Coordinates of C-alpha atoms and ligand atoms in Angstrom, one line a residue:
M1 CA 98.0 107.0 50.7
K2 CA 94.8 108.6 49.6
G3 CA 91.6 107.8 51.4
I4 CA 88.5 107.4 49.2
T5 CA 84.8 107.5 49.7
V6 CA 82.8 105.9 46.9
L7 CA 79.2 107.3 46.7
G8 CA 77.2 104.8 44.7
A9 CA 79.7 102.0 45.1
T10 CA 77.4 99.2 43.9
G11 CA 76.7 100.8 40.5
S12 CA 78.5 100.5 37.2
I13 CA 80.9 103.4 38.0
G14 CA 81.3 102.3 41.6
V15 CA 82.3 98.8 40.7
N16 CA 84.8 100.1 38.1
T17 CA 86.3 102.5 40.6
L18 CA 86.8 99.7 43.1
D19 CA 88.5 97.6 40.4
V20 CA 91.0 100.4 39.6
V21 CA 91.6 101.1 43.3
S22 CA 92.3 97.5 44.1
R23 CA 95.1 97.5 41.5
H24 CA 97.0 100.1 43.6
P25 CA 96.9 99.1 47.2
D26 CA 100.1 101.2 47.7
K27 CA 98.3 104.4 46.7
Y28 CA 94.7 104.3 47.7
Y29 CA 92.5 102.8 50.4
I30 CA 88.7 102.8 50.8
K31 CA 87.4 104.8 53.6
A32 CA 83.7 104.5 52.9
L33 CA 81.3 102.8 50.5
T34 CA 77.6 103.8 49.9
A35 CA 74.6 102.3 48.2
N36 CA 70.9 102.7 48.2
T37 CA 69.3 99.2 48.7
N38 CA 71.7 96.6 47.3
V39 CA 72.9 94.8 50.5
D40 CA 74.4 91.8 48.8
T41 CA 76.8 93.8 46.6
L42 CA 77.7 96.2 49.4
L43 CA 78.4 93.4 51.8
E44 CA 80.7 91.7 49.3
Q45 CA 82.5 95.0 48.7
C46 CA 82.8 95.7 52.5
L47 CA 84.4 92.3 53.1
K48 CA 86.9 92.8 50.2
H49 CA 87.8 96.5 50.8
E50 CA 87.3 96.8 54.5
P51 CA 86.2 100.4 54.7
E52 CA 85.7 102.2 58.0
F53 CA 82.1 103.1 57.0
A54 CA 79.4 101.6 54.9
V55 CA 76.2 103.6 54.2
M56 CA 72.9 102.1 53.1
V57 CA 70.5 104.9 52.3
N58 CA 67.5 102.6 53.0
E59 CA 67.1 102.0 56.7
D60 CA 66.0 98.3 56.4
A61 CA 68.8 97.6 54.1
A62 CA 71.2 99.2 56.6
L63 CA 70.0 96.9 59.4
K64 CA 70.3 93.9 57.2
L65 CA 73.9 94.9 56.2
E66 CA 74.9 95.4 59.8
H67 CA 73.5 92.0 60.7
E68 CA 75.4 90.3 57.9
L69 CA 78.7 92.1 58.6
K70 CA 78.4 91.1 62.3
K71 CA 78.0 87.4 61.2
S72 CA 81.3 87.8 59.3
A73 CA 83.0 89.4 62.4
S74 CA 83.6 92.6 60.4
D75 CA 84.0 95.9 62.3
V76 CA 82.8 98.1 59.4
V77 CA 80.5 100.9 60.9
V78 CA 77.1 100.9 59.2
L79 CA 75.3 104.3 58.8
S80 CA 72.0 105.0 57.0
G81 CA 70.0 107.8 55.3
I82 CA 71.1 111.0 53.7
D83 CA 72.9 111.9 57.0
G84 CA 75.2 108.9 56.5
L85 CA 75.9 109.9 52.9
L86 CA 76.8 113.5 54.0
K87 CA 79.0 112.3 56.8
V88 CA 81.2 110.0 54.6
A89 CA 81.5 112.7 52.0
E90 CA 83.0 115.1 54.5
L91 CA 85.2 112.9 56.7
D92 CA 88.5 114.6 57.6
D93 CA 90.7 111.8 56.4
V94 CA 89.0 111.4 53.1
D95 CA 91.0 112.9 50.2
Y96 CA 88.9 111.9 47.2
V97 CA 85.2 111.4 46.8
M98 CA 83.9 109.5 43.8
A99 CA 80.4 111.0 43.1
A100 CA 78.7 108.0 41.4
I101 CA 75.2 108.1 42.7
V102 CA 72.7 108.3 39.8
G103 CA 70.4 111.3 39.4
A104 CA 69.4 114.1 41.7
A105 CA 69.9 111.9 44.8
G106 CA 73.6 112.5 44.3
L107 CA 73.4 116.3 44.6
L108 CA 73.6 116.9 48.4
P109 CA 76.5 114.5 49.1
T110 CA 78.4 115.7 46.1
L111 CA 78.0 119.3 47.3
A112 CA 79.0 118.2 50.8
A113 CA 82.3 116.8 49.4
A114 CA 82.9 120.0 47.5
E115 CA 82.2 122.1 50.6
A116 CA 84.7 120.0 52.5
G117 CA 87.3 120.8 49.9
K118 CA 87.8 117.3 48.6
R119 CA 89.0 116.1 45.2
V120 CA 85.6 115.5 43.7
L121 CA 85.6 112.8 41.0
L122 CA 82.4 113.7 39.2
A123 CA 80.5 110.9 37.4
N124 CA 77.1 112.2 38.7
K125 CA 76.5 114.7 35.9
E126 CA 72.9 115.3 37.1
A127 CA 74.2 117.1 40.2
L128 CA 76.1 119.7 38.1
V129 CA 73.3 120.0 35.5
M130 CA 70.9 120.8 38.4
S131 CA 73.0 123.3 40.3
G132 CA 75.5 124.6 37.7
K133 CA 76.9 127.9 38.9
L134 CA 76.1 127.2 42.6
F135 CA 78.1 124.0 42.4
M136 CA 81.0 125.6 40.6
D137 CA 81.1 128.4 43.2
V138 CA 81.2 125.9 46.0
I139 CA 84.1 124.2 44.4
E140 CA 86.0 127.4 44.0
K141 CA 85.2 128.9 47.4
N142 CA 86.4 125.7 49.2
N143 CA 89.4 125.1 47.1
A144 CA 88.0 121.7 46.1
E145 CA 89.3 120.0 43.0
L146 CA 86.7 119.0 40.4
L147 CA 87.8 116.3 38.0
P148 CA 85.3 115.0 35.4
I149 CA 84.9 111.2 35.2
D150 CA 82.3 111.3 32.4
S151 CA 84.4 109.9 29.6
E152 CA 83.8 112.9 27.2
H153 CA 84.5 115.5 29.8
N154 CA 87.6 113.6 31.0
A155 CA 88.7 113.5 27.4
I156 CA 88.1 117.3 27.0
F157 CA 90.0 117.9 30.3
Q158 CA 92.9 115.9 28.9
C159 CA 92.9 118.0 25.7
M160 CA 92.5 121.4 27.3
P161 CA 95.6 123.6 28.0
A162 CA 97.0 122.3 31.4
D163 CA 96.2 125.5 33.3
F164 CA 92.9 126.4 31.7
G165 CA 90.7 128.7 33.6
K166 CA 87.6 130.8 33.1
N167 CA 88.6 132.1 29.7
V168 CA 89.6 129.2 27.5
E169 CA 89.2 131.3 24.3
S170 CA 92.1 133.5 25.4
L171 CA 94.2 130.3 25.3
G172 CA 93.3 129.7 21.7
V173 CA 90.5 127.2 22.3
K174 CA 87.9 127.6 19.4
K175 CA 85.5 124.8 19.9
V176 CA 84.7 121.7 21.9
L177 CA 83.7 118.6 20.0
L178 CA 81.6 116.3 22.1
T179 CA 81.3 112.8 20.7
A180 CA 78.3 110.5 21.1
S181 CA 77.8 106.9 20.1
G182 CA 74.2 107.6 19.0
G183 CA 73.0 104.8 21.3
P184 CA 71.1 101.6 20.3
F185 CA 68.5 103.4 18.2
R186 CA 70.8 105.4 15.9
T187 CA 69.5 103.7 12.8
T188 CA 66.1 102.3 14.0
P189 CA 63.4 103.4 11.5
L190 CA 61.7 106.4 13.1
E191 CA 58.2 104.9 13.0
Q192 CA 59.5 102.0 15.2
L193 CA 60.9 104.2 18.0
S194 CA 57.6 104.4 19.9
S195 CA 57.5 100.6 20.3
M196 CA 61.1 100.2 21.7
T197 CA 61.2 98.4 25.0
P198 CA 63.3 99.2 28.1
E199 CA 65.4 96.1 27.4
Q200 CA 66.2 97.3 23.9
A201 CA 66.9 100.8 25.2
C202 CA 69.3 99.5 27.8
A203 CA 71.3 97.4 25.3
H204 CA 73.9 100.0 24.6
P205 CA 76.2 99.0 21.7
N206 CA 79.5 100.1 23.3
W207 CA 79.1 100.8 27.0
D208 CA 77.8 98.7 29.9
M209 CA 76.1 101.2 32.2
G210 CA 73.3 101.7 34.7
R211 CA 69.7 101.6 33.4
K212 CA 69.0 105.3 33.7
I213 CA 72.1 106.5 31.8
S214 CA 71.5 103.8 29.2
V215 CA 68.0 105.1 28.5
D216 CA 69.5 108.6 28.4
S217 CA 71.9 107.4 25.8
A218 CA 69.1 106.0 23.7
T219 CA 67.2 109.3 23.7
M220 CA 70.5 111.2 23.6
M221 CA 69.4 113.2 26.6
N222 CA 72.7 111.9 28.0
K223 CA 74.4 114.1 25.4
G224 CA 72.1 117.0 26.1
L225 CA 73.0 116.7 29.8
E226 CA 76.7 116.5 28.8
V227 CA 76.5 119.7 26.8
I228 CA 75.2 121.4 30.0
E229 CA 77.9 119.7 32.1
A230 CA 80.6 120.8 29.6
C231 CA 79.4 124.4 29.7
W232 CA 79.9 124.6 33.5
L233 CA 83.1 122.5 33.7
F234 CA 84.9 124.4 30.9
H235 CA 83.3 127.8 31.3
V236 CA 81.9 128.0 27.7
Q237 CA 78.5 128.7 26.1
A238 CA 76.4 125.9 24.7
D239 CA 77.0 127.1 21.1
F240 CA 80.8 126.6 21.7
I241 CA 80.1 122.8 21.9
Q242 CA 79.4 120.7 18.8
V243 CA 77.9 117.3 19.2
I244 CA 79.2 114.7 16.8
I245 CA 77.9 111.1 16.5
H246 CA 80.9 108.7 16.4
P247 CA 79.4 105.2 16.6
Q248 CA 82.7 103.4 17.5
S249 CA 83.2 105.4 20.8
V250 CA 86.9 105.4 20.4
I251 CA 87.4 109.1 20.3
H252 CA 86.0 110.3 23.6
S253 CA 85.9 114.0 22.6
L254 CA 88.1 116.7 21.0
V255 CA 89.2 120.3 21.4
E256 CA 89.8 122.6 18.5
Y257 CA 92.4 125.4 18.6
S258 CA 92.9 128.6 16.7
D259 CA 96.0 127.3 14.9
G260 CA 93.9 124.6 13.3
S261 CA 95.0 121.8 15.7
V262 CA 92.4 119.5 16.9
L263 CA 93.4 117.4 20.0
A264 CA 91.5 114.2 20.7
Q265 CA 91.6 111.6 23.4
L266 CA 91.2 108.0 22.2
G267 CA 90.9 104.7 24.0
N268 CA 88.7 101.6 24.3
P269 CA 85.3 102.4 25.7
D270 CA 86.1 101.4 29.3
M271 CA 85.3 103.7 32.2
R272 CA 88.3 102.6 34.1
T273 CA 90.5 104.9 31.9
P274 CA 88.8 108.2 33.0
I275 CA 88.4 106.8 36.6
A276 CA 92.2 106.1 36.7
Y277 CA 93.0 109.5 35.3
G278 CA 90.8 111.2 37.9
L279 CA 92.4 109.2 40.7
A280 CA 96.0 109.7 39.6
W281 CA 95.9 113.1 38.0
P282 CA 98.3 114.7 37.1
E283 CA 100.0 111.3 36.9
R284 CA 98.9 108.2 35.2
I285 CA 98.4 104.7 36.5
D286 CA 97.5 101.3 35.2
A287 CA 93.7 100.9 34.8
G288 CA 93.5 97.3 33.7
V289 CA 92.1 98.5 30.3
E290 CA 92.8 96.6 27.1
R291 CA 95.2 98.4 24.8
L292 CA 93.7 100.2 21.8
D293 CA 94.4 98.4 18.5
L294 CA 93.8 100.9 15.7
F295 CA 94.2 98.2 13.0
D296 CA 91.5 96.2 14.7
I297 CA 89.2 99.3 14.7
A298 CA 90.3 100.3 11.1
Q299 CA 87.6 102.9 10.6
L300 CA 86.2 105.9 12.5
D301 CA 82.9 107.5 11.4
F302 CA 81.4 110.9 12.2
I303 CA 77.8 111.8 11.6
V304 CA 75.7 114.9 12.2
P305 CA 73.0 114.2 14.9
D306 CA 69.4 114.1 13.7
E307 CA 67.3 116.3 16.0
Q308 CA 64.0 114.8 14.7
R309 CA 65.2 111.4 16.0
F310 CA 66.7 112.9 19.1
P311 CA 64.5 115.8 20.3
C312 CA 66.1 115.6 23.8
L313 CA 69.3 117.2 22.4
R314 CA 67.3 120.3 21.4
L315 CA 65.4 120.4 24.7
A316 CA 68.6 120.3 26.7
R317 CA 70.2 123.1 24.7
E318 CA 67.0 125.2 25.0
A319 CA 67.0 124.7 28.8
M320 CA 70.7 125.7 29.1
Q321 CA 69.9 128.8 27.0
Q322 CA 66.9 129.7 29.2
G323 CA 69.2 129.6 32.2
G324 CA 68.2 129.7 35.9
T325 CA 66.5 126.5 37.1
S326 CA 65.5 125.4 33.6
S327 CA 68.3 122.7 33.6
A328 CA 67.1 121.4 37.0
I329 CA 63.5 121.3 35.6
L330 CA 64.7 119.4 32.5
N331 CA 66.7 117.0 34.6
A332 CA 63.8 116.3 37.0
A333 CA 61.3 115.8 34.2
N334 CA 63.8 113.4 32.5
E335 CA 64.4 111.4 35.6
I336 CA 60.6 110.9 36.1
A337 CA 60.0 110.1 32.4
V338 CA 62.9 107.6 32.2
N339 CA 61.7 105.9 35.4
E340 CA 58.1 105.6 34.0
F341 CA 59.5 104.3 30.7
L342 CA 61.5 101.7 32.6
Q343 CA 58.3 100.7 34.5
K344 CA 56.6 100.4 31.1
N345 CA 54.1 103.1 31.9
I346 CA 55.0 105.3 28.9
R347 CA 56.4 104.7 25.5
F348 CA 60.0 105.5 24.5
T349 CA 59.0 108.5 22.4
D350 CA 56.8 109.9 25.3
I351 CA 60.0 110.7 27.2
A352 CA 60.8 113.7 25.1
N353 CA 57.1 114.8 25.1
V354 CA 56.9 114.7 28.9
I355 CA 60.0 116.8 29.2
E356 CA 58.9 119.3 26.6
T357 CA 55.5 119.7 28.4
V358 CA 57.1 120.2 31.8
L359 CA 59.6 122.8 30.4
E360 CA 56.7 124.7 28.8
N361 CA 54.6 124.7 32.0
V362 CA 56.9 124.9 35.0
T363 CA 58.2 128.4 35.5
Q364 CA 61.9 128.7 35.9
H365 CA 63.6 131.0 38.4
E366 CA 67.0 132.4 38.9
A367 CA 69.0 129.7 40.5
T368 CA 70.0 131.8 43.5
S369 CA 70.0 129.1 46.2
L370 CA 69.8 125.3 46.7
D371 CA 66.3 125.8 48.1
V372 CA 65.1 127.4 44.8
I373 CA 66.7 124.7 42.8
L374 CA 65.2 121.9 44.9
E375 CA 61.7 123.5 44.9
D376 CA 61.7 123.7 41.1
D377 CA 63.0 120.1 40.9
K378 CA 60.0 119.1 43.0
L379 CA 57.5 121.1 41.0
A380 CA 58.9 119.6 37.8
R381 CA 58.6 116.0 39.1
G382 CA 55.0 116.7 40.1
Y383 CA 54.1 118.2 36.8
A384 CA 55.8 115.3 35.0
M385 CA 53.8 112.7 36.9
Q386 CA 50.6 114.6 36.3
T387 CA 51.4 114.7 32.5
I388 CA 52.1 111.0 32.5
K389 CA 48.8 110.2 34.3
G390 CA 47.0 112.0 31.5
M391 CA 48.7 109.9 28.8
Q392 CA 47.3 106.9 27.0
I393 CA 49.7 104.1 26.1
Ligands
NAD1 P1 74.0 102.7 38.4 O1 72.5 102.7 38.4 O2 74.7 101.5 37.9 O3 74.4 102.9 40.0 C1 73.9 103.9 40.8 C2 74.4 103.9 42.2 O4 73.8 104.9 42.9 C3 74.2 102.6 42.9 O5 75.3 102.4 43.8 C4 73.0 102.9 43.8 O6 73.0 102.2 45.0 C5 73.1 104.4 44.1 N1 71.8 105.0 44.2 C6 70.7 104.9 43.4 N2 69.7 105.7 43.9 C7 70.2 106.2 45.0 C8 69.6 107.1 46.0 N3 68.3 107.5 45.9 N4 70.3 107.5 47.1 C9 71.6 107.1 47.2 N5 72.2 106.2 46.3 C10 71.5 105.8 45.2 O7 74.5 104.0 37.7 P2 75.9 104.3 37.0 O8 75.7 103.9 35.5 O9 77.0 103.8 37.7 O10 75.9 105.9 36.9 C11 76.2 106.6 38.1 C12 76.4 108.1 37.7 O11 77.5 108.2 36.8 C13 75.2 108.7 36.8 O12 75.0 110.0 37.2 C14 75.7 108.6 35.4 O13 75.1 109.6 34.6 C15 77.2 108.8 35.6 N6 77.9 108.2 34.5 C16 77.9 106.8 34.3 C17 78.7 106.2 33.3 C18 78.7 104.7 33.2 O14 79.5 104.2 32.3 N7 78.0 104.0 33.9 C19 79.4 107.0 32.4 C20 79.4 108.4 32.6 C21 78.7 109.0 33.7
MG2 MG1 79.5 110.4 28.9

């Protein structure tokens, strides 16, 4: 039996993780669940999965959850704050930690899980984008296992040689082909992009996800972050990775080899497949996912991404090439800009403009420590807010 902590249990990845886990009560049990403020969902999850710990980051929400659990005669221990998150990421009898908090807030608990030598199931790409080499070093130093849950990286992982290490080229790997759906605005006339609303941006054609990653998919910053994520996970340079728009989201990514072979992983767009693969690896378990019917799909399309439509793709590549804390600065500016767009304080097309301004004005440093990374993250957030305040909408 493997004990699991789910960081970000109430989100889209968290809910899908609990669905897969509940199909295999003989293999997995839930040790801890965490959320930010959503008491109702975490309460329901606690009553169903009976973890030992529940963490609400928000103190008031923690008190409310504790009160509700007592009413139901539950003995789940409620913790709060970042300390609570760190504690449940490190518990001795936790084997696997699902890192499914959205954004930079996931960095410290995900690093804590890596430091404690856990199997880290990484959905929270922002953590790796921010801390890159430092994160990979912590994984290596503590003999932690890092398994990508992001569907594309999970697909690449499945298509890589089984024992791939730091030099994939010596194993005949020539190229990584990262697929992207193109999001909801793939064919929207360019002049209409500036008037797209948060509701339209969050209406993803193939995937049902949290609001932040949905907006990232609409700008294609999600794919930019994924290029950076893939560089770290698979030890390759950004120019080794080609982004391909594939609107059906059936091929989740591909790996090209020197003999001309191209291996792909296919499946219905359902995050329970990569989650189940991460949980069971190197075995396979039922994920509750509908079988892929190729006759039903009939056609698969591949399109070159248009960087005029999706400037965030270019900005992410540039940040990765710059190195140091540039990716953390990019990520921080993006988090602020997406949040302000969701609050209707800036237009959709302003997201990329804010990020570009922040990248041009906040000086990057060598990412030698967590403190340096967090300091530049903070400066970038401040600069992004200042830039937004000066904007007219
Ligand atoms: P979501 O918004 O649905 O859920 C986010 C979770 O994080 C919630 O449980 C929330 O309580 C928690 N959270 C939010 N702010 C927090 C904070 N400040 N401190 C602690 N906890 C906080 O997001 P999601 O779509 O499930 O995405 C989670 C992560 O997985 C993101 O990094 C995303 O990029 C990645 N991801 C998601 C999908 C997907 O299909 N949803 C696919 C690939 C990767
Ligand atoms: Mg993805």
